[in-house]
mmCIF file with all atom_site columns, C-alpha atoms in Angstrom:
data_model
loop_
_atom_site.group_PDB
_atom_site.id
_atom_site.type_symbol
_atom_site.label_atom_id
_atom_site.label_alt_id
_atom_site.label_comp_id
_atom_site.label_asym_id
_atom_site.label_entity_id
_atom_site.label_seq_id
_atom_site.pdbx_PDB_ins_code
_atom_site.Cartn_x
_atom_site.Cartn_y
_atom_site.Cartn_z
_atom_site.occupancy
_atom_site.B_iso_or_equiv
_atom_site.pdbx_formal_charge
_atom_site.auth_seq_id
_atom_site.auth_comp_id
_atom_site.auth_asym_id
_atom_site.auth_atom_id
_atom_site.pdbx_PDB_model_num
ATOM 1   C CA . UNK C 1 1   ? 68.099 -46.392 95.106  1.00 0.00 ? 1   UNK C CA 1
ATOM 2   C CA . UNK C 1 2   ? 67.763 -44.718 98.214  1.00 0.00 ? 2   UNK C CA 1
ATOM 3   C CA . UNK C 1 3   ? 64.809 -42.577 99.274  1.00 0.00 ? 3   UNK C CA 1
ATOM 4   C CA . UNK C 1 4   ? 64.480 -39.678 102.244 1.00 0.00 ? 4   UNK C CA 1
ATOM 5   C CA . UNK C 1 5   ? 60.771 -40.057 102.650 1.00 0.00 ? 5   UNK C CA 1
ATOM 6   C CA . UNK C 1 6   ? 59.095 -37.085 104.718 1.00 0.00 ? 6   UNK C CA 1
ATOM 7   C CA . UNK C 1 7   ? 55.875 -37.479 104.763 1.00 0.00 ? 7   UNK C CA 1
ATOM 8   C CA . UNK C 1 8   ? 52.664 -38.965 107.026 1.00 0.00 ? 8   UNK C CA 1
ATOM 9   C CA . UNK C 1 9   ? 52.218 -42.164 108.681 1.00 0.00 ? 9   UNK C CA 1
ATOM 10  C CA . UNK C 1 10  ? 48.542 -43.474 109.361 1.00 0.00 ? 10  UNK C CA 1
ATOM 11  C CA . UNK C 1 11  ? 47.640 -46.652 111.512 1.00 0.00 ? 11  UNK C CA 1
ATOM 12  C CA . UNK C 1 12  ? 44.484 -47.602 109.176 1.00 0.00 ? 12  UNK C CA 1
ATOM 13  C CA . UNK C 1 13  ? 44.587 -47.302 105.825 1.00 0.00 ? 13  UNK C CA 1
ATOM 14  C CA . UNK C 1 14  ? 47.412 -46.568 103.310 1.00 0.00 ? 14  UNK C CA 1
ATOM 15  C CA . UNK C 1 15  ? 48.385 -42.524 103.001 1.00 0.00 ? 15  UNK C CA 1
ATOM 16  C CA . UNK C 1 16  ? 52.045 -41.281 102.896 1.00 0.00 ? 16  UNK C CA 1
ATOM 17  C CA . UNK C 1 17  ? 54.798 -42.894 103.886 1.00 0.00 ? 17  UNK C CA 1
ATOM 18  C CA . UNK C 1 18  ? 52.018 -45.599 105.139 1.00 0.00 ? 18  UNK C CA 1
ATOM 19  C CA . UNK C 1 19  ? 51.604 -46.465 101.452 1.00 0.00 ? 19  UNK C CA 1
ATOM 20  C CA . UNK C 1 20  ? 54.669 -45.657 99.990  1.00 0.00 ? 20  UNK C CA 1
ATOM 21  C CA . UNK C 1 21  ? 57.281 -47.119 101.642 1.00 0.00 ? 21  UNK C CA 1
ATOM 22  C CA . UNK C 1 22  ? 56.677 -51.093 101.271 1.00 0.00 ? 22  UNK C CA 1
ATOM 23  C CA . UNK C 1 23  ? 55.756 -50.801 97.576  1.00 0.00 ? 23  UNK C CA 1
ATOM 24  C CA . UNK C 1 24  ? 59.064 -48.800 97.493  1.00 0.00 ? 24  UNK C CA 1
ATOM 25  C CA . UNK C 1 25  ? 61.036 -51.619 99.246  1.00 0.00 ? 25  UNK C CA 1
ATOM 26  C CA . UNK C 1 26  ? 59.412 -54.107 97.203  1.00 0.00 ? 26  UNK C CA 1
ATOM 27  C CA . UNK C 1 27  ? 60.544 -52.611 94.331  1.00 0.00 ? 27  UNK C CA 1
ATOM 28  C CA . UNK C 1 28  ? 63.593 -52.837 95.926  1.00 0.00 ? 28  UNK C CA 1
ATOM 29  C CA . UNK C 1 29  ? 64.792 -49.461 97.158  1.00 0.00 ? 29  UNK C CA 1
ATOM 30  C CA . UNK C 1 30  ? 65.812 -48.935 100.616 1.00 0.00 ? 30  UNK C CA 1
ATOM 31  C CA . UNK C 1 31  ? 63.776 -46.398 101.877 1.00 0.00 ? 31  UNK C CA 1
ATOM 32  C CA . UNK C 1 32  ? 64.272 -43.997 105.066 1.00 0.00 ? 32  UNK C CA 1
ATOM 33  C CA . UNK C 1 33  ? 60.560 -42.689 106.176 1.00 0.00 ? 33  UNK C CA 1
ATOM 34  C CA . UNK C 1 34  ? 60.697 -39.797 108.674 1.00 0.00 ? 34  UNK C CA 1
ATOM 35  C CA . UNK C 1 35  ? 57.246 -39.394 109.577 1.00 0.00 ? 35  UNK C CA 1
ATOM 36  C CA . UNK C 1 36  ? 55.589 -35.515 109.737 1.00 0.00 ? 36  UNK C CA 1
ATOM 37  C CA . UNK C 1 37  ? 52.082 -36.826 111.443 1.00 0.00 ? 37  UNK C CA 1
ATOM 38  C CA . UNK C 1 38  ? 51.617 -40.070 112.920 1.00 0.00 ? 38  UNK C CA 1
ATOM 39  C CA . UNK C 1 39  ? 47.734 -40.300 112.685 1.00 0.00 ? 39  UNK C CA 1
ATOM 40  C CA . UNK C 1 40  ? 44.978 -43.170 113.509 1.00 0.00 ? 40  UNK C CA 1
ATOM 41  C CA . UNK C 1 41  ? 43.723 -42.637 109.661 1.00 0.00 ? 41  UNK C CA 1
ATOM 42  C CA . UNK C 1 42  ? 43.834 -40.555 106.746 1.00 0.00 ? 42  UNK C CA 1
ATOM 43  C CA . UNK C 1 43  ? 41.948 -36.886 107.047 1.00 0.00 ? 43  UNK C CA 1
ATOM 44  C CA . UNK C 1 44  ? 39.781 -37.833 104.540 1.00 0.00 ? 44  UNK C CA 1
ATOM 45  C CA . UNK C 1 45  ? 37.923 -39.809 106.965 1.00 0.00 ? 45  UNK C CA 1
ATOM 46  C CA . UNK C 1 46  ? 36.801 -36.575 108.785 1.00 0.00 ? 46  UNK C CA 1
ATOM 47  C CA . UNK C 1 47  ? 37.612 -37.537 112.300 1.00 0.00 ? 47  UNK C CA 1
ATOM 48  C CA . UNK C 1 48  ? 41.516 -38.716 113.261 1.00 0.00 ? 48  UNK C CA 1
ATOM 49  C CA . UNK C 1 49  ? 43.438 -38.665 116.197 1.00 0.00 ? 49  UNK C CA 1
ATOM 50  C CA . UNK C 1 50  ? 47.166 -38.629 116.818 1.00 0.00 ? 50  UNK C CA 1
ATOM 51  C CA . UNK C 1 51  ? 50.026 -36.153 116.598 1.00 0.00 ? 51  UNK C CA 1
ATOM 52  C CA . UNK C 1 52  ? 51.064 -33.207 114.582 1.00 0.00 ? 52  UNK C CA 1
ATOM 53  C CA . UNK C 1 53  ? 55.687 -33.297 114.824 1.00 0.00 ? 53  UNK C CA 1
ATOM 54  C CA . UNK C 1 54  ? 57.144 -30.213 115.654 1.00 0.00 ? 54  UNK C CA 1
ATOM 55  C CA . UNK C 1 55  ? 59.380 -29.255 113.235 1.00 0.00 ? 55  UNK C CA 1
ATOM 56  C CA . UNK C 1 56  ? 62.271 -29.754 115.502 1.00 0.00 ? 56  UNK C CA 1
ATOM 57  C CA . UNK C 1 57  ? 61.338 -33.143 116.365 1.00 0.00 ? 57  UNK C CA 1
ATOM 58  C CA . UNK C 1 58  ? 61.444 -34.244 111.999 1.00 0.00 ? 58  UNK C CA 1
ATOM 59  C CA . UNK C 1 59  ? 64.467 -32.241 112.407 1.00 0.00 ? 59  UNK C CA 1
ATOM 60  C CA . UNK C 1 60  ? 66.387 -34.017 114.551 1.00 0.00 ? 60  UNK C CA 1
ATOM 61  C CA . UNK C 1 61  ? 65.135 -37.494 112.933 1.00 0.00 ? 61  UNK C CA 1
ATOM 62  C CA . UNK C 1 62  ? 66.601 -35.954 109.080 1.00 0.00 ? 62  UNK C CA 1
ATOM 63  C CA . UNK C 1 63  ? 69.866 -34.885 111.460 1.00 0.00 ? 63  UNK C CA 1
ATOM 64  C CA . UNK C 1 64  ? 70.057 -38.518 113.241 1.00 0.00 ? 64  UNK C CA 1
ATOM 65  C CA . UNK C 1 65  ? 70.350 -39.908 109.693 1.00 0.00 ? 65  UNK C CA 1
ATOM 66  C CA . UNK C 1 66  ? 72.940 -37.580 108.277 1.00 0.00 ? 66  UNK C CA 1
ATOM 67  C CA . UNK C 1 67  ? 74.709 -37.980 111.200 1.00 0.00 ? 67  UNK C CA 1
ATOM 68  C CA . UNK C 1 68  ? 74.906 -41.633 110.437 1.00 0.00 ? 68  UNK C CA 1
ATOM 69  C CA . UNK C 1 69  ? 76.843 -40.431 107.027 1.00 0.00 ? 69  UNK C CA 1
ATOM 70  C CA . UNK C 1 70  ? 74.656 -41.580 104.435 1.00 0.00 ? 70  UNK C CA 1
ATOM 71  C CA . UNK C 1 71  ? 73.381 -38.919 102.883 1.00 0.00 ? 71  UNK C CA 1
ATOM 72  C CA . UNK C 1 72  ? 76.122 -39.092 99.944  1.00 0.00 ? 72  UNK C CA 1
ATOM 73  C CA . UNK C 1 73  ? 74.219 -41.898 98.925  1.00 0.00 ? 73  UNK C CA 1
ATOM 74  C CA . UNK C 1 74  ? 70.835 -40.610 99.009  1.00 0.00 ? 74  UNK C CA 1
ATOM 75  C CA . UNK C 1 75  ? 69.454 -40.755 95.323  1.00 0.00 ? 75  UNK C CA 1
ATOM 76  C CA . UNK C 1 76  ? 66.049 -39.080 96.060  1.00 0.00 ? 76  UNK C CA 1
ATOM 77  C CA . UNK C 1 77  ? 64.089 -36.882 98.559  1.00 0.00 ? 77  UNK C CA 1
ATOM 78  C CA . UNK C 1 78  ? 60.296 -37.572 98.448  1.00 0.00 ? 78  UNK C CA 1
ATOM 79  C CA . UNK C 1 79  ? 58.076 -35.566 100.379 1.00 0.00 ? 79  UNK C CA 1
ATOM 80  C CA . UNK C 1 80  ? 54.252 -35.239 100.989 1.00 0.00 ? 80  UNK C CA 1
ATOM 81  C CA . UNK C 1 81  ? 51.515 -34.028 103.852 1.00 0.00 ? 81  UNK C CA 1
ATOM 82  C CA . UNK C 1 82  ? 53.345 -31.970 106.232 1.00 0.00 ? 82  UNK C CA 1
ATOM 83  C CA . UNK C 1 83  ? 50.945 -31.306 108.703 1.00 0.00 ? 83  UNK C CA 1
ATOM 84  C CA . UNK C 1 84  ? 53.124 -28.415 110.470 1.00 0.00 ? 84  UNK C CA 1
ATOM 85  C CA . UNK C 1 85  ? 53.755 -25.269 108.495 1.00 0.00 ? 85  UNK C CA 1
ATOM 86  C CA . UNK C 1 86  ? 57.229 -25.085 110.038 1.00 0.00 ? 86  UNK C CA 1
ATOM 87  C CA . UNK C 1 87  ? 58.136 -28.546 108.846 1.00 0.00 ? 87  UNK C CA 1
ATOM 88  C CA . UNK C 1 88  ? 58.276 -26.492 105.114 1.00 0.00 ? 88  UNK C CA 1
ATOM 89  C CA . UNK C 1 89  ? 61.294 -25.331 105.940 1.00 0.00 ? 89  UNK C CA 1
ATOM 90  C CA . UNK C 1 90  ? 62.793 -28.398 107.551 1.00 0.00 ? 90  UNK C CA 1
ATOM 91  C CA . UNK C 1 91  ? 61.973 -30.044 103.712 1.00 0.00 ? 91  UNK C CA 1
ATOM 92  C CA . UNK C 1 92  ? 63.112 -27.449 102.367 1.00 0.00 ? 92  UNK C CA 1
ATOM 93  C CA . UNK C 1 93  ? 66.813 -27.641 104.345 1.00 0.00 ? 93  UNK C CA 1
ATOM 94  C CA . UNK C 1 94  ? 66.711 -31.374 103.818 1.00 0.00 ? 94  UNK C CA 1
ATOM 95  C CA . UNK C 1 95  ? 66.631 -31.304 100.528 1.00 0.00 ? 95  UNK C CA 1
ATOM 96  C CA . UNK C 1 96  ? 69.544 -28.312 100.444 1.00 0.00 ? 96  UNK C CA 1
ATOM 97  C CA . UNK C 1 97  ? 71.556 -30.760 102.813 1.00 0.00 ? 97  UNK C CA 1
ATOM 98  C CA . UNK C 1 98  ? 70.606 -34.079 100.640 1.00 0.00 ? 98  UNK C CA 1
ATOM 99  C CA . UNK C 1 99  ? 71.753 -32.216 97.083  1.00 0.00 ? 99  UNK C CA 1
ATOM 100 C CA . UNK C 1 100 ? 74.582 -30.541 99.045  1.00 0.00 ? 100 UNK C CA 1
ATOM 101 C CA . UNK C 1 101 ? 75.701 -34.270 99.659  1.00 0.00 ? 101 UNK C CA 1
ATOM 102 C CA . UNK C 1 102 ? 75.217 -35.492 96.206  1.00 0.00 ? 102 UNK C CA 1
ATOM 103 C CA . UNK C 1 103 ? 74.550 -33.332 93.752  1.00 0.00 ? 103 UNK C CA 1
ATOM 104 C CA . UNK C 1 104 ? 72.653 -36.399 91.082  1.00 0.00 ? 104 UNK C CA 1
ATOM 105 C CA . UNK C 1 105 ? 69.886 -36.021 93.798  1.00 0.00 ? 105 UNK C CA 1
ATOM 106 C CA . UNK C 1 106 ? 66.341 -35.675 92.873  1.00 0.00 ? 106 UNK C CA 1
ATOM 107 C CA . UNK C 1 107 ? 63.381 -34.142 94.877  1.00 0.00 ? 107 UNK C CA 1
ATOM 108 C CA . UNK C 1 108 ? 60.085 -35.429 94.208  1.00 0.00 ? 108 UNK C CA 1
ATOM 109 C CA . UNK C 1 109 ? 57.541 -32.808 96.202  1.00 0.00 ? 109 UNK C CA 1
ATOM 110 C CA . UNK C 1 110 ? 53.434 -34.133 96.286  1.00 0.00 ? 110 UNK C CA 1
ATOM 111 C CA . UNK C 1 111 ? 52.356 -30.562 97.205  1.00 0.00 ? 111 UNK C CA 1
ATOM 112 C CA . UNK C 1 112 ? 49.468 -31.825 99.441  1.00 0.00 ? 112 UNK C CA 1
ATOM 113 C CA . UNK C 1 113 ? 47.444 -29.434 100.726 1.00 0.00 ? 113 UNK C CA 1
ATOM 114 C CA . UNK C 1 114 ? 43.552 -30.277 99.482  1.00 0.00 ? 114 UNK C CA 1
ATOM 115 C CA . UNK C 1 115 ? 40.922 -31.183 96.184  1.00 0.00 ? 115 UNK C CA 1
ATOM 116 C CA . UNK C 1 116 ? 38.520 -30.060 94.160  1.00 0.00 ? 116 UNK C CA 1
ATOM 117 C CA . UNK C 1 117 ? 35.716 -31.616 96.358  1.00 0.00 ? 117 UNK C CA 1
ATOM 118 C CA . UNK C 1 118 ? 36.782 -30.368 99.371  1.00 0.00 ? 118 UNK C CA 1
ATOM 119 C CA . UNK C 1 119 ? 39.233 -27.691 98.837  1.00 0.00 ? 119 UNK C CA 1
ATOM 120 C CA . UNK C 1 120 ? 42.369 -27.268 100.953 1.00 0.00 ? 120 UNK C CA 1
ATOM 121 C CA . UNK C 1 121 ? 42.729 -29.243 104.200 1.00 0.00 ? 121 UNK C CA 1
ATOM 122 C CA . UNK C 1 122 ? 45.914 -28.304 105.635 1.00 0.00 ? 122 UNK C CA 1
ATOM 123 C CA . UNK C 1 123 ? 46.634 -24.962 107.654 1.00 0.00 ? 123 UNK C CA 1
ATOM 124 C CA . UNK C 1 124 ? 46.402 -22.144 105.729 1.00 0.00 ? 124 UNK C CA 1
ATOM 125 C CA . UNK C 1 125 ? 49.480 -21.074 105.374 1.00 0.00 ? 125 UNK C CA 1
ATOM 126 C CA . UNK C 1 126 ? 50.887 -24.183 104.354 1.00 0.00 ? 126 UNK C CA 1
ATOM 127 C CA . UNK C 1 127 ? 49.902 -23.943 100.575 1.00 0.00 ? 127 UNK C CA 1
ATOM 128 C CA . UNK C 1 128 ? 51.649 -20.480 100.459 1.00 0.00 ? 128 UNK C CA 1
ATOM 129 C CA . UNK C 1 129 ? 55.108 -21.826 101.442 1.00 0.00 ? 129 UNK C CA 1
ATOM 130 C CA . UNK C 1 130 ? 54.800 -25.089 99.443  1.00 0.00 ? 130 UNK C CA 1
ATOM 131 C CA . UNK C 1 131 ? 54.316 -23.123 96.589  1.00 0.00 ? 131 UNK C CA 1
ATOM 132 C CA . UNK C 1 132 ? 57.304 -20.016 97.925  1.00 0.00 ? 132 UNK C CA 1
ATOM 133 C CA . UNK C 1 133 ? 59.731 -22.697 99.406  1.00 0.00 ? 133 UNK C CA 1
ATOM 134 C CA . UNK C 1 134 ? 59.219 -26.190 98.534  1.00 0.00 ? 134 UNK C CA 1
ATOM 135 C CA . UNK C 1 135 ? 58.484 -26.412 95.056  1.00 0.00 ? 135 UNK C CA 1
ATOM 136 C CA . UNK C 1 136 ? 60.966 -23.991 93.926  1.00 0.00 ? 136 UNK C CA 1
ATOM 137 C CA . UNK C 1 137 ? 63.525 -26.890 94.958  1.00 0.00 ? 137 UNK C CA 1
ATOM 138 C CA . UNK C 1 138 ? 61.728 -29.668 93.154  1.00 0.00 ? 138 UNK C CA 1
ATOM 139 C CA . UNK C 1 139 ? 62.681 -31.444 90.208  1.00 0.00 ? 139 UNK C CA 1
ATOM 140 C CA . UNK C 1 140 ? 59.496 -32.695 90.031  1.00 0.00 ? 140 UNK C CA 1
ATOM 141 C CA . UNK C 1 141 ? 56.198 -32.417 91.683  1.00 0.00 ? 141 UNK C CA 1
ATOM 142 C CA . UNK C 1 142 ? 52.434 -34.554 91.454  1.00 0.00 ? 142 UNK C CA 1
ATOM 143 C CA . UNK C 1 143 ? 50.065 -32.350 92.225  1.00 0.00 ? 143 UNK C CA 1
ATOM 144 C CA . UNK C 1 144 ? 46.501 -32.874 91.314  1.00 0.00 ? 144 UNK C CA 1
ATOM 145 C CA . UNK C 1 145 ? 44.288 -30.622 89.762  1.00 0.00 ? 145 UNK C CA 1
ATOM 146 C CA . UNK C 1 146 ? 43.348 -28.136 92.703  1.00 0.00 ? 146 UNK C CA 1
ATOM 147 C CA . UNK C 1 147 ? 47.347 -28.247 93.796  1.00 0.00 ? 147 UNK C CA 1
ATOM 148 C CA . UNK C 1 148 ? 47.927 -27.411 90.606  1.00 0.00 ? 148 UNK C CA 1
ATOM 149 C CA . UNK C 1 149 ? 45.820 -24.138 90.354  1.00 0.00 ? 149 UNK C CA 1
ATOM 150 C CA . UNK C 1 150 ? 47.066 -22.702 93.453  1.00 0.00 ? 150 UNK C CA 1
ATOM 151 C CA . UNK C 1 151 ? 50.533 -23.600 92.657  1.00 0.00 ? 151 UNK C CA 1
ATOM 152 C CA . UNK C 1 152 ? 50.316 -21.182 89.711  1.00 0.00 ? 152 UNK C CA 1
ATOM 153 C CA . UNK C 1 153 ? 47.304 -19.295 90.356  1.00 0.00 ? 153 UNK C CA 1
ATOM 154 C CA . UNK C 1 154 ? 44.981 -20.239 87.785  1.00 0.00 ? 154 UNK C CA 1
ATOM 155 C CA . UNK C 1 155 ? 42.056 -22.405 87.535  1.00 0.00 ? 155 UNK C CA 1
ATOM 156 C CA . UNK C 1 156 ? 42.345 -25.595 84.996  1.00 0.00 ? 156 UNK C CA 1
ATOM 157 C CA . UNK C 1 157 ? 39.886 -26.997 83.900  1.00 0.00 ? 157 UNK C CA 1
ATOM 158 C CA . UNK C 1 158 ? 40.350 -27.934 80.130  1.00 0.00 ? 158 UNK C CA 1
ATOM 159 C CA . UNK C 1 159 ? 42.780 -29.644 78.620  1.00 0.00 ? 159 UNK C CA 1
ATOM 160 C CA . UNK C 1 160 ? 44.469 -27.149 77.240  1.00 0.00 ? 160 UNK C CA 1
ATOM 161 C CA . UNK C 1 161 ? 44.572 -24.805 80.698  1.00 0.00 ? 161 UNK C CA 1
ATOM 162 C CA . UNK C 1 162 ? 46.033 -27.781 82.407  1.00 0.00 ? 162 UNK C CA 1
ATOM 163 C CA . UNK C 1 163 ? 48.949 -28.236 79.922  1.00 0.00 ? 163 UNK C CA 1
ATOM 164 C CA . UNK C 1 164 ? 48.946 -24.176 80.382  1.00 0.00 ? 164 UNK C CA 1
ATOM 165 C CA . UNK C 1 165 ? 49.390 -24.493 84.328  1.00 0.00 ? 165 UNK C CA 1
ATOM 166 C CA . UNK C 1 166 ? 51.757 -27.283 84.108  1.00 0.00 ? 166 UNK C CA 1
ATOM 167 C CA . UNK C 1 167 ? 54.127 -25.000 82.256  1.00 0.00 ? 167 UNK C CA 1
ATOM 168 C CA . UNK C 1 168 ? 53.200 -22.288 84.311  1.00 0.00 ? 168 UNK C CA 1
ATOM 169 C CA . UNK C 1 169 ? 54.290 -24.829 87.313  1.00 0.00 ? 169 UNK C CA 1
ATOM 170 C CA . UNK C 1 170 ? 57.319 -25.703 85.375  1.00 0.00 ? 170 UNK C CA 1
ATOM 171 C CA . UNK C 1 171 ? 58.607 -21.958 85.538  1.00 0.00 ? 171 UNK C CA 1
ATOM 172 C CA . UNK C 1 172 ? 58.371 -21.938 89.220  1.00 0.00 ? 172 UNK C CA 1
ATOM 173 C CA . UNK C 1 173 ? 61.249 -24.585 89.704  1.00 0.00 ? 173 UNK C CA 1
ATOM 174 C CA . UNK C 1 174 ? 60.647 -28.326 88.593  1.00 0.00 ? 174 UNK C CA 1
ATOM 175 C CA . UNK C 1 175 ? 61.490 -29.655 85.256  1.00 0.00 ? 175 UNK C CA 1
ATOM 176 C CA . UNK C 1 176 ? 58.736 -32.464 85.387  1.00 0.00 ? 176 UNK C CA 1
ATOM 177 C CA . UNK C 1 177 ? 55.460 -32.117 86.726  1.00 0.00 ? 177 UNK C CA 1
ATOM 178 C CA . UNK C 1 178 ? 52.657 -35.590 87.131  1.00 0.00 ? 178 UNK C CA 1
#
């Protein structure tokens, strides 16, 4: 299988692409990661350093590879922290481009944008076009429990308002939601 990855990259530590792309090869998919943020450590740690792409610049890296013709053989699109809210669209166009190409394509969208312990910790207006742009394209999405409430505006807590939400989520665009 073969997997556009658009997500993070971290120097310490194991966060987007920076943890999914060896377990990915090891399983033995051949994966292309075009990094969104190229930080010295995950958020979570409260201080980072490094830089925020431009959506042109993850742009241009998605364009270098479909110049290269492969995307025809592209099975899956995932995608995760975006870090730019113009880098929505650019996942948004990539995966228009990558289904375009071959239709059997799946996106797989991780809708980062916070948690329940310390609510959302992306820009603002990123959680607004996940939701309006991104997810809408998704065949399936993993978003956990806070993700999952703003996706569809509610607030699960139970059982039963989660199952509620994820069909709520389901109506919105993807067919499976994790």
């Amino acid at each position: 299988m073969n997997i556009l990855s658009i997500q993070s990259s971290v120097a310490y530590g194991h966060a987007g692409n920076s943890s999914a792309v060896f377990p990915l090869q090891r399983l033995g998919h051949e994966v292309w990661p075009v990094f969104t943020v190229h930080f010295s450590n995950h958020t979570g740690y409260g201080e980072w350093r490094g830089p925020v792409f431009d959506p042109e610049t993850v742009r241009d890296v998605i364009t270098g590879i479909e110049e290269r013709g492969v995307l025809p053989r592209c099975d899956a699109v995932l995608s995760g922290y975006l870090g730019n809210a113009g880098v929505t669209s650019v996942v948004a166009d990539a995966v228009r481009r990558v289904k375009a190409a071959n239709a059997g394509a799946v996106y797989a969208c991780d809708p980062v944008m916070g948690n329940a312990k310390s609510g959302c910790f992306v820009h603002e207006s990123i959680p607004v076009l996940l939701r309006e742009q991104v997810v809408p394209q998704a065949d399936l999405i993993t978003p956990n429990q806070f993700e999952l409430g703003f996706l569809t505006d509610t607030e699960p807590q139970t059982l039963e308002e989660t199952l509620a939400s994820v069909d709520a989520a389901r109506e919105i665009g993807p067919s499976t939601v994790l």
